[in-house]
PDB file of C-alpha atoms in Angstrom:
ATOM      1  CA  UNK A   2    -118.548 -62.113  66.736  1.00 77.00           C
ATOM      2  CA  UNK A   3    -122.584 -61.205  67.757  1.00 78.00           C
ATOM      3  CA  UNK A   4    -122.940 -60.154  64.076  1.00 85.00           C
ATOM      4  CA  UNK A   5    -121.700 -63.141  62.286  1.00 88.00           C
ATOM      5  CA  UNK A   6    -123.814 -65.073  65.155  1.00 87.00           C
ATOM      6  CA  UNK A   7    -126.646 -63.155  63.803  1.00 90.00           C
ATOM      7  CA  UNK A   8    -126.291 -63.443  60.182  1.00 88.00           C
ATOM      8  CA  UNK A   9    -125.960 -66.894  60.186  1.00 87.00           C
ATOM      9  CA  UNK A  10    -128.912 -67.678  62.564  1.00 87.00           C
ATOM     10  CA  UNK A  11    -130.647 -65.017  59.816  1.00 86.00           C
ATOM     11  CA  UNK A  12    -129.949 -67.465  56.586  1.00 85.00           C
ATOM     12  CA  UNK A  13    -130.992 -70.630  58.644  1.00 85.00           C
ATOM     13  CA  UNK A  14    -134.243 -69.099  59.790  1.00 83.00           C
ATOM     14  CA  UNK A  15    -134.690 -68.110  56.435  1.00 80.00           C
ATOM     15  CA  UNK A  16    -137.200 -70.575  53.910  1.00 76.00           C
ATOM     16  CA  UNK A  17    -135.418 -71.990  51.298  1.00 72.00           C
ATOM     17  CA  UNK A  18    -135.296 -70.439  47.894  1.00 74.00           C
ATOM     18  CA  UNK A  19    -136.510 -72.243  44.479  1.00 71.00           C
ATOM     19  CA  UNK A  20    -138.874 -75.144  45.825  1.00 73.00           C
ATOM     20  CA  UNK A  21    -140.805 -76.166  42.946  1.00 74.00           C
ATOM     21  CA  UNK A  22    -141.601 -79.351  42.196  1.00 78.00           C
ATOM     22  CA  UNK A  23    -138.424 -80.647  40.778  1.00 75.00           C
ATOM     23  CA  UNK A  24    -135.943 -79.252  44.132  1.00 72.00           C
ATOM     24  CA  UNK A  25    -133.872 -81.932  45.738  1.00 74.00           C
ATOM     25  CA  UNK A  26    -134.469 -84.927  43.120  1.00 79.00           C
ATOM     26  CA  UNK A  27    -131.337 -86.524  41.655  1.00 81.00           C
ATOM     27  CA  UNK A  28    -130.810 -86.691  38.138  1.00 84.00           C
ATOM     28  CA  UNK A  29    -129.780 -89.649  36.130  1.00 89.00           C
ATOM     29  CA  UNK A  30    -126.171 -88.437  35.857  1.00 92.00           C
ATOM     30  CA  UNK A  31    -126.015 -88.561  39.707  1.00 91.00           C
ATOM     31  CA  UNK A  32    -127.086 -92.316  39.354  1.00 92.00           C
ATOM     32  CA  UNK A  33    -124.485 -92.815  36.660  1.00 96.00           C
ATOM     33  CA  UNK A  34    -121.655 -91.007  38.641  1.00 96.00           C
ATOM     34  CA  UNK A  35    -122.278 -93.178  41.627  1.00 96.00           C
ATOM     35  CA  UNK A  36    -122.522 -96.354  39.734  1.00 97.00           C
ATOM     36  CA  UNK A  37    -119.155 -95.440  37.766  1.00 98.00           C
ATOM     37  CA  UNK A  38    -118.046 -94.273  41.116  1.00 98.00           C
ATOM     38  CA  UNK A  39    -118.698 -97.780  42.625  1.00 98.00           C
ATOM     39  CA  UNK A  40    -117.128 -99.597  39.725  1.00 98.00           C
ATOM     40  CA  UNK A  41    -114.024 -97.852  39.865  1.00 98.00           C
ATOM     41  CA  UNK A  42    -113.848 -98.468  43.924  1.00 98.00           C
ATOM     42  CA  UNK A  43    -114.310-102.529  43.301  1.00 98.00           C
ATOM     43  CA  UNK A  44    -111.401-102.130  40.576  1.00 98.00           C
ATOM     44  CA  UNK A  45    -109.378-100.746  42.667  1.00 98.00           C
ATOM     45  CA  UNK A  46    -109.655-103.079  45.245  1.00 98.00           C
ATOM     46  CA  UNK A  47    -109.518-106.130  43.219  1.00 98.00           C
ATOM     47  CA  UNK A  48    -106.491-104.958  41.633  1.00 98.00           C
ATOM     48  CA  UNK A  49    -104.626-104.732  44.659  1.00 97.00           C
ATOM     49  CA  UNK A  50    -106.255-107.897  46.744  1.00 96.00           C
ATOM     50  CA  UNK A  51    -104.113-109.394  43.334  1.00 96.00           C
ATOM     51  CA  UNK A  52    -100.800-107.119  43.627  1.00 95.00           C
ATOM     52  CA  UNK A  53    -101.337-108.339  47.699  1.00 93.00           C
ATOM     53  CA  UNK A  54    -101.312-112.317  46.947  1.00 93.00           C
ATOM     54  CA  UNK A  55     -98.225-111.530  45.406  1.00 92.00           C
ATOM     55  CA  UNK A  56     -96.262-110.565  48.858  1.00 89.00           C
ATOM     56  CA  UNK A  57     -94.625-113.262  50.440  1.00 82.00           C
ATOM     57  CA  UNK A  58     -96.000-113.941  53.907  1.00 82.00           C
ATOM     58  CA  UNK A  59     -93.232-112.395  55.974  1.00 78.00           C
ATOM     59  CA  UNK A  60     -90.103-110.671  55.384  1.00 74.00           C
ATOM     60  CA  UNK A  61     -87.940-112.603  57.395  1.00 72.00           C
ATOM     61  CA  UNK A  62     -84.301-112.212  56.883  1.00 69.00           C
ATOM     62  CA  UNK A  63     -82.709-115.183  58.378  1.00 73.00           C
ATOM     63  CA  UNK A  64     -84.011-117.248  55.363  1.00 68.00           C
ATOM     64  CA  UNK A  65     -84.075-114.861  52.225  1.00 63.00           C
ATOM     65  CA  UNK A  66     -85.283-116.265  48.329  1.00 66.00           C
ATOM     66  CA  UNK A  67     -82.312-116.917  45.990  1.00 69.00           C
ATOM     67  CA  UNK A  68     -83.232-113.447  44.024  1.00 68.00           C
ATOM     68  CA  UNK A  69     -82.886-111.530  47.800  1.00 61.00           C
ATOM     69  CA  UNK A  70     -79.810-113.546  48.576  1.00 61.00           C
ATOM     70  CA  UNK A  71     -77.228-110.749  47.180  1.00 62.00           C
ATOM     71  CA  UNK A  72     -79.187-107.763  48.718  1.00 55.00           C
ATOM     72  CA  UNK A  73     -77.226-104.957  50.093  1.00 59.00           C
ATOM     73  CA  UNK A  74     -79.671-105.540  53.164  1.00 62.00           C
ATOM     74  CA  UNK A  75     -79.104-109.271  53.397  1.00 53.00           C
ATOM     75  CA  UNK A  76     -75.126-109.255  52.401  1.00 54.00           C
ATOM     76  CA  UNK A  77     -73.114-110.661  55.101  1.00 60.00           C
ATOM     77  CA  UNK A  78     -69.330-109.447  55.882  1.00 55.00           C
ATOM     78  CA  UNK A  79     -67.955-106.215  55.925  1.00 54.00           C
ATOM     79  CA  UNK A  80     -70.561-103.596  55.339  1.00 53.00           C
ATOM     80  CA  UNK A  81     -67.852-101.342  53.557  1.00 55.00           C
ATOM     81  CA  UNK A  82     -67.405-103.571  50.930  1.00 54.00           C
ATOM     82  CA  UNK A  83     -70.874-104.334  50.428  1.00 51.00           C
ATOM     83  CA  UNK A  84     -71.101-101.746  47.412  1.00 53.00           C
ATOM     84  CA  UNK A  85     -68.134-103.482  45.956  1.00 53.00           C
ATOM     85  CA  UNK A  86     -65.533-100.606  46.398  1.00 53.00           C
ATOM     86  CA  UNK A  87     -62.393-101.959  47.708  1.00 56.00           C
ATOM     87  CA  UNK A  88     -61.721 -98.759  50.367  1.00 56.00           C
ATOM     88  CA  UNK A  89     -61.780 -96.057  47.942  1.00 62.00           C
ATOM     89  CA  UNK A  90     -64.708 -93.645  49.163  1.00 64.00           C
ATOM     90  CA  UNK A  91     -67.307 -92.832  46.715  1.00 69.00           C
ATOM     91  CA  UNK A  92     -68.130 -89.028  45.625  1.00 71.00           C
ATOM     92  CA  UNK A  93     -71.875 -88.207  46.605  1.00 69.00           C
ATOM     93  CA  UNK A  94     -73.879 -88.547  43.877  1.00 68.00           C
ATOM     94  CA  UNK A  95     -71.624 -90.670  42.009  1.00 63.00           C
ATOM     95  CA  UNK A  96     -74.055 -93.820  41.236  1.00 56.00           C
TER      96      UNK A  96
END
């Protein structure tokens, strides 16, 4: 434990290597990967502020659309016969 304590306060005591003039400036493609970076991110989010419009404002139950109306989830009656099987069980796996 004392010696990796030691080597590490070594290399950060140490002066860094390879400061010439040019060290620690960004290069045009850094520029150009942030900017693509930051176009992407606004796509993104734009695309799904639209897919988000899209949801209906609750998902109540009580008062389903006509295209929810025959859900399994919504289906009133006899939850057995939801699936349409009149009492014969289904095999697993059998869609």
């Amino acid at each position: 434990m004392i010696d990796t304590l030691t080597a590490v306060v070594t290399l950060l005591a140490e002066e860094p290597r390879n400061t010439g003039p040019e060290f620690g400036k960004a290069t045009p493609l850094g520029l150009l990967i942030t900017v693509a970076l930051l176009i992407g991110t606004f796509a993104l989010v734009w695309s799904m502020n639209r897919h988000l419009r899209k949801l209906p404002e609750s998902f109540d139950r009580e008062h389903p659309e006509p295209d929810q109306a025959a859900d399994e989830c919504t289906v009133e009656g006899d939850p057995d016969r939801a699936d349409g099987h009149q009492g014969q069980p289904r095999e697993p796996g059998s869609g």
